[in-house]
Short mmCIF file of C-alpha atoms in Angstrom, two decimals:
data_model
loop_
_atom_site.label_atom_id
_atom_site.label_comp_id
_atom_site.label_asym_id
_atom_site.label_seq_id
_atom_site.Cartn_x
_atom_site.Cartn_y
_atom_site.Cartn_z
CA UNK A 539 0.18 0.08 -0.23
CA UNK A 540 1.23 3.27 -0.79
CA UNK A 541 2.43 5.73 1.65
CA UNK A 542 -0.07 9.22 2.23
CA UNK A 543 1.40 11.95 1.05
CA UNK A 544 1.81 14.49 3.58
CA UNK A 545 1.11 18.36 3.22
CA UNK A 546 3.11 21.30 3.83
CA UNK A 547 1.12 21.61 7.13
CA UNK A 548 2.85 18.52 8.44
CA UNK A 549 6.14 20.17 8.41
CA UNK A 550 7.47 20.61 12.36
CA UNK A 551 6.71 24.44 13.27
CA UNK A 552 10.50 24.74 14.13
CA UNK A 553 11.64 23.89 10.78
CA UNK A 554 9.22 26.66 9.16
CA UNK A 555 9.87 28.77 11.53
CA UNK A 556 13.89 28.53 11.10
CA UNK A 557 13.40 28.75 7.27
CA UNK A 558 11.55 32.27 7.79
CA UNK A 559 14.01 33.67 9.68
CA UNK A 560 16.73 33.10 7.07
CA UNK A 561 14.58 34.64 4.49
CA UNK A 562 14.59 38.31 3.57
CA UNK A 563 11.00 39.87 3.43
CA UNK A 564 10.72 39.49 -0.45
CA UNK A 565 11.01 36.03 0.03
CA UNK A 566 7.99 35.69 2.68
CA UNK A 567 5.55 34.58 -0.13
CA UNK A 568 6.63 31.35 0.67
CA UNK A 569 3.70 31.18 2.93
CA UNK A 570 1.65 31.30 0.13
CA UNK A 571 2.49 27.71 -1.17
CA UNK A 572 -0.65 26.49 -0.02
CA UNK A 573 -3.13 27.37 2.44
CA UNK A 574 -1.99 24.62 4.78
CA UNK A 575 1.28 26.04 5.20
CA UNK A 576 0.05 29.66 5.60
CA UNK A 577 -1.97 28.58 8.63
CA UNK A 578 0.69 26.29 9.77
CA UNK A 579 3.08 29.41 9.80
CA UNK A 580 1.32 32.75 11.04
CA UNK A 581 2.65 35.80 9.85
CA UNK A 582 3.44 36.89 13.52
CA UNK A 583 5.67 34.23 13.94
CA UNK A 584 7.52 33.77 11.06
CA UNK A 585 8.65 37.31 9.85
CA UNK A 586 9.29 38.75 13.33
CA UNK A 587 12.80 39.49 12.94
CA UNK A 588 12.89 40.64 9.41
CA UNK A 589 9.90 43.02 10.13
CA UNK A 590 11.33 45.61 12.59
CA UNK A 591 15.09 45.67 12.10
CA UNK A 592 16.93 48.70 13.60
CA UNK A 593 17.57 51.65 10.97
CA UNK A 594 16.39 49.84 8.09
CA UNK A 595 16.92 51.90 5.15
CA UNK A 596 13.56 52.55 3.00
CA UNK A 597 13.05 50.32 0.07
CA UNK A 598 11.49 52.00 -3.30
CA UNK A 599 9.01 50.91 -5.78
CA UNK A 600 9.33 51.96 -9.22
CA UNK A 601 5.77 51.36 -10.76
CA UNK A 602 3.53 53.26 -13.46
CA UNK A 603 3.02 51.38 -16.53
CA UNK A 604 1.43 48.12 -15.84
CA UNK A 605 1.07 45.74 -13.11
CA UNK A 606 4.93 45.13 -13.43
CA UNK A 607 7.17 46.80 -10.70
CA UNK A 608 10.62 47.08 -9.59
CA UNK A 609 11.57 46.65 -6.22
CA UNK A 610 15.09 48.04 -5.01
CA UNK A 611 15.86 46.67 -1.58
CA UNK A 612 17.87 49.69 0.22
CA UNK A 613 20.66 50.81 -2.35
CA UNK A 614 21.46 46.73 -3.46
CA UNK A 615 19.09 44.44 -5.10
CA UNK A 616 16.49 44.49 -7.69
CA UNK A 617 13.43 42.32 -7.96
CA UNK A 618 10.89 42.50 -10.71
CA UNK A 619 7.62 41.89 -9.22
CA UNK A 620 3.91 42.10 -9.95
CA UNK A 621 1.71 44.29 -8.03
CA UNK A 622 -1.82 44.89 -9.72
CA UNK A 623 -2.84 46.98 -7.34
CA UNK A 624 -0.85 49.78 -8.34
CA UNK A 625 -1.97 49.54 -11.99
CA UNK A 626 -3.51 52.45 -12.99
CA UNK A 627 -3.05 53.99 -9.25
CA UNK A 628 -0.93 56.42 -7.56
CA UNK A 629 0.65 56.31 -3.87
CA UNK A 630 -0.09 59.80 -1.76
CA UNK A 631 1.40 58.31 1.27
CA UNK A 632 3.77 55.93 2.96
CA UNK A 633 4.48 55.21 6.52
CA UNK A 634 5.49 52.04 8.62
CA UNK A 635 5.32 49.81 5.81
CA UNK A 636 1.70 51.06 4.72
CA UNK A 637 0.85 52.68 1.28
CA UNK A 638 -2.34 54.94 0.83
CA UNK A 639 -3.21 54.30 -2.32
CA UNK A 640 -5.89 56.62 -4.58
CA UNK A 641 -7.71 55.06 -7.54
CA UNK A 642 -10.25 57.67 -8.77
CA UNK A 643 -12.64 57.71 -6.23
CA UNK A 644 -11.35 54.40 -4.03
CA UNK A 645 -8.70 55.12 -1.44
CA UNK A 646 -6.96 52.33 0.27
CA UNK A 647 -4.18 50.99 2.36
CA UNK A 648 -2.09 48.75 0.67
CA UNK A 649 1.04 46.35 2.45
CA UNK A 650 2.65 45.33 -0.85
CA UNK A 651 4.59 42.49 0.89
CA UNK A 652 1.69 40.80 2.60
CA UNK A 653 -1.23 42.04 -0.18
CA UNK A 654 -2.97 43.19 2.91
CA UNK A 655 -5.60 45.59 1.70
CA UNK A 656 -8.14 47.79 3.18
CA UNK A 657 -10.72 50.08 1.15
CA UNK A 658 -12.04 53.24 3.02
CA UNK A 659 -15.09 55.00 2.15
CA UNK A 660 -15.33 56.43 -1.31
CA UNK A 661 -13.46 59.39 -1.99
CA UNK A 662 -15.69 62.53 -2.87
CA UNK A 663 -13.12 63.88 -5.33
CA UNK A 664 -13.07 61.36 -8.74
CA UNK A 665 -10.42 63.39 -10.55
CA UNK A 666 -6.46 62.19 -10.42
CA UNK A 667 -5.33 65.53 -8.67
CA UNK A 668 -1.69 65.95 -6.93
CA UNK A 669 -2.92 64.95 -3.77
CA UNK A 670 -0.61 64.05 -0.73
CA UNK A 671 -1.80 62.07 2.11
CA UNK A 672 -0.37 61.02 5.74
CA UNK A 673 -2.22 58.99 8.49
CA UNK A 674 -1.81 59.17 12.01
CA UNK A 675 -0.99 55.40 12.87
CA UNK A 676 -1.17 52.29 10.92
CA UNK A 677 -4.68 51.53 9.47
CA UNK A 678 -5.61 48.58 12.34
CA UNK A 679 -5.01 50.75 15.11
CA UNK A 680 -8.52 52.28 16.54
CA UNK A 681 -7.35 55.98 16.53
CA UNK A 682 -6.10 55.74 12.85
CA UNK A 683 -6.98 59.04 11.11
CA UNK A 684 -6.10 59.94 7.45
CA UNK A 685 -5.69 63.00 5.84
CA UNK A 686 -5.72 63.88 1.94
CA UNK A 687 -4.56 67.15 1.06
CA UNK A 688 -4.00 69.36 -1.92
CA UNK A 689 -4.04 73.09 -2.96
CA UNK A 690 -6.85 74.11 -5.17
CA UNK A 691 -7.06 76.67 -8.08
CA UNK A 692 -7.91 79.55 -5.51
CA UNK A 693 -4.57 78.72 -3.69
CA UNK A 694 -6.40 77.43 -0.60
CA UNK A 695 -5.12 74.30 1.04
CA UNK A 696 -8.27 71.62 0.66
CA UNK A 697 -8.20 68.74 3.62
CA UNK A 698 -10.43 65.75 3.32
CA UNK A 699 -10.01 64.04 6.88
CA UNK A 700 -11.81 60.41 7.72
CA UNK A 701 -11.43 58.93 10.96
CA UNK A 702 -11.41 55.06 11.54
CA UNK A 703 -15.21 53.85 11.48
CA UNK A 704 -16.36 57.00 9.52
CA UNK A 705 -18.60 56.60 6.66
CA UNK A 706 -17.59 60.02 5.14
CA UNK A 707 -14.80 62.27 4.83
CA UNK A 708 -14.89 65.81 5.93
CA UNK A 709 -13.62 68.79 4.32
CA UNK A 710 -11.17 71.29 5.85
CA UNK A 711 -9.45 74.61 4.27
CA UNK A 712 -7.22 77.10 4.92
CA UNK A 713 -7.58 80.53 2.72
CA UNK A 714 -4.85 82.46 4.01
CA UNK A 715 -1.33 81.31 2.84
CA UNK A 716 -1.44 82.63 -0.77
CA UNK A 717 1.76 84.58 -0.29
CA UNK A 718 3.57 82.13 2.33
CA UNK A 719 2.71 78.60 1.26
CA UNK A 720 3.34 76.67 -2.23
CA UNK A 721 2.89 73.62 -3.61
CA UNK A 722 2.69 70.93 -1.38
CA UNK A 723 5.61 68.50 -1.01
CA UNK A 724 4.81 66.28 2.00
CA UNK A 725 2.93 65.71 5.25
CA UNK A 726 3.07 63.63 8.27
CA UNK A 727 1.66 62.82 11.78
CA UNK A 728 3.29 62.59 15.01
CA UNK A 729 1.29 61.69 18.06
CA UNK A 730 3.26 63.63 20.44
CA UNK A 731 1.99 66.94 18.78
CA UNK A 732 -1.65 65.55 17.54
CA UNK A 733 -1.28 67.52 14.45
CA UNK A 734 -0.68 66.81 10.55
CA UNK A 735 2.14 68.87 9.50
CA UNK A 736 2.07 70.01 6.09
CA UNK A 737 5.41 71.11 3.93
CA UNK A 738 5.90 73.12 0.83
CA UNK A 739 8.56 73.08 -1.51
CA UNK A 740 10.83 75.98 0.07
CA UNK A 741 10.18 76.95 3.64
CA UNK A 742 6.09 77.09 4.27
CA UNK A 743 4.50 74.78 6.79
CA UNK A 744 1.44 74.28 8.04
CA UNK A 745 0.01 72.49 10.91
CA UNK A 746 -3.90 71.08 11.73
CA UNK A 747 -5.22 69.70 14.34
CA UNK A 748 -7.88 67.58 13.92
CA UNK A 749 -9.27 67.58 17.37
CA UNK A 750 -10.46 71.25 17.03
CA UNK A 751 -10.03 71.82 13.15
CA UNK A 752 -7.02 74.45 14.12
CA UNK A 753 -4.79 75.70 11.36
CA UNK A 754 -1.41 77.33 11.90
CA UNK A 755 1.45 78.55 9.68
CA UNK A 756 4.79 79.00 9.89
CA UNK A 757 8.14 79.50 8.12
CA UNK A 758 11.10 76.94 8.58
CA UNK A 759 14.29 78.55 9.89
CA UNK A 760 17.27 76.61 10.13
CA UNK A 761 16.18 73.15 11.81
CA UNK A 762 13.41 75.46 13.82
CA UNK A 763 10.21 76.76 13.02
CA UNK A 764 8.76 79.96 13.30
CA UNK A 765 5.02 81.50 13.17
CA UNK A 766 4.60 84.09 10.90
CA UNK A 767 4.35 87.47 11.82
CA UNK A 768 5.20 85.91 15.59
CA UNK A 769 7.96 85.67 18.00
CA UNK A 770 6.76 81.74 18.68
CA UNK A 771 9.70 79.41 17.69
CA UNK A 772 9.74 75.73 18.24
CA UNK A 773 11.95 72.81 16.65
CA UNK A 774 10.80 70.65 13.80
CA UNK A 775 9.95 66.99 15.17
CA UNK A 776 11.88 65.47 12.60
CA UNK A 777 14.75 65.33 10.00
CA UNK A 778 13.48 66.17 6.19
CA UNK A 779 14.76 65.28 2.81
CA UNK A 780 14.00 67.25 0.05
CA UNK A 781 15.92 65.25 -2.44
CA UNK A 782 16.31 62.03 -1.61
CA UNK A 783 15.73 60.53 -4.97
CA UNK A 784 18.07 62.57 -6.88
CA UNK A 785 20.89 62.42 -4.29
CA UNK A 786 20.90 58.73 -3.67
CA UNK A 787 21.15 58.44 -7.58
CA UNK A 788 18.12 56.17 -7.95
CA UNK A 789 17.99 56.56 -11.76
CA UNK A 790 21.62 54.79 -12.15
CA UNK A 791 20.65 52.31 -9.60
CA UNK A 792 17.12 51.38 -11.16
CA UNK A 793 18.75 51.21 -14.82
CA UNK A 794 16.77 54.00 -16.15
CA UNK A 795 17.70 56.40 -19.14
CA UNK A 796 17.62 59.87 -19.25
CA UNK A 797 14.41 59.97 -20.96
CA UNK A 798 12.14 58.72 -17.94
CA UNK A 799 10.43 61.15 -15.69
CA UNK A 800 9.35 60.06 -12.03
CA UNK A 801 7.28 61.26 -9.73
CA UNK A 802 7.92 59.91 -6.37
CA UNK A 803 5.83 59.35 -2.75
CA UNK A 804 7.90 60.15 0.05
CA UNK A 805 7.54 58.20 3.34
CA UNK A 806 8.03 59.37 7.06
CA UNK A 807 10.71 56.49 8.33
CA UNK A 808 12.04 55.97 11.64
CA UNK A 809 15.35 54.88 13.04
CA UNK A 810 16.99 54.37 16.34
CA UNK A 811 19.53 56.82 18.04
CA UNK A 812 21.00 56.63 21.59
CA UNK A 813 17.78 54.64 22.95
CA UNK A 814 15.75 56.77 21.08
CA UNK A 815 13.33 57.04 17.92
CA UNK A 816 13.80 59.67 15.67
CA UNK A 817 12.33 60.31 12.47
CA UNK A 818 12.94 61.63 8.87
CA UNK A 819 10.33 62.94 6.33
CA UNK A 820 11.49 61.77 2.28
CA UNK A 821 9.50 64.51 0.81
CA UNK A 822 7.93 64.04 -2.83
CA UNK A 823 9.84 64.70 -5.81
CA UNK A 824 9.06 65.15 -9.24
CA UNK A 825 11.81 64.15 -11.62
CA UNK A 826 12.03 65.62 -15.11
CA UNK A 827 13.67 63.84 -17.91
CA UNK A 828 16.99 66.00 -19.28
CA UNK A 829 16.73 68.79 -21.48
CA UNK A 830 18.54 67.09 -24.63
CA UNK A 831 16.07 64.57 -24.95
CA UNK A 832 12.59 66.60 -24.44
CA UNK A 833 12.27 66.58 -28.02
CA UNK A 834 11.01 62.85 -27.89
CA UNK A 835 8.58 61.63 -26.02
CA UNK A 836 9.74 59.52 -23.03
CA UNK A 837 8.48 57.47 -20.35
CA UNK A 838 6.97 58.92 -17.25
CA UNK A 839 6.93 56.51 -13.95
CA UNK A 840 5.73 56.97 -10.33
CA UNK A 841 7.59 55.51 -7.17
CA UNK A 842 7.24 55.27 -3.68
CA UNK A 843 9.48 54.97 -0.59
CA UNK A 844 8.55 52.34 2.10
CA UNK A 845 9.73 50.79 5.37
CA UNK A 846 9.83 46.92 4.70
CA UNK A 847 7.48 45.61 6.85
CA UNK A 848 5.03 42.87 6.69
CA UNK A 849 1.84 43.21 7.60
CA UNK A 850 -1.49 40.73 7.87
CA UNK A 851 -4.63 41.93 8.68
CA UNK A 852 -6.32 40.51 11.95
CA UNK A 853 -9.28 38.51 10.87
CA UNK A 854 -11.39 40.88 12.24
CA UNK A 855 -10.25 43.84 10.58
CA UNK A 856 -12.52 44.75 7.44
CA UNK A 857 -13.10 46.97 4.66
CA UNK A 858 -15.52 48.86 6.82
CA UNK A 859 -13.35 49.49 9.82
CA UNK A 860 -12.00 52.68 8.03
#
């Protein structure tokens, strides 16, 4: 009598865990070999050492033509990988390994490494505008708040706000920044300040408090910020990097020609120093093709910085939770 074929789930747990601990994050798709193996080795056990490494350099995802993308791991290895979720979409925020993605009237959270996806209530604007987003905490957190911001034709700042559990977005506007605030290039949120921070491409800086709807405008002076026409000064809560893509020669590392234009989405990355957590905010960038090739129609791609983390949605978390 032939011996019964054994499934992947029969592999001893300690062996599965040992295998996972020697894989890089991109290889953790081994759990999708079959349902039995995926259930036998939960993500929280098999990727703990890979998800939260100290001082990990953000990775970069290049997308924009179809579902085929390039993932650059740090400054080293390139992977070709298929992300259908990014086909025809635009990443507008990145934090803690989660992407906030805009696709017509749909905005959703997406973790590329686990393929976890959380769809938010319908966005009130169907146009693909130059939106920039930010969120206060991972989408699985009870207190997660999401903002999507842009500068409209009247030079006002429009901010759409959504709390977890809400069924609709709420609009907030700031109308008094025409002379002191330019094109939006970055947005972020830090818990200790309980405010969204919105930066322009020169030295303007806005804050918005979701609790009371209060706006404040600042000018950046060195590493500090100062209220316009005020003596009030405070320190910027994190380091800012305006030209990460260009300074790291990312076109060369990605193997792109000079006729390629790229719009990038930044990220809020964290790292440890002297037992303290510090943050660095990578700005959005718009990299045009070289002048000498503009007579020819070049490619226009998109990119996003992301911290390498694997998030699996808890069973109790559904698309209606946000």
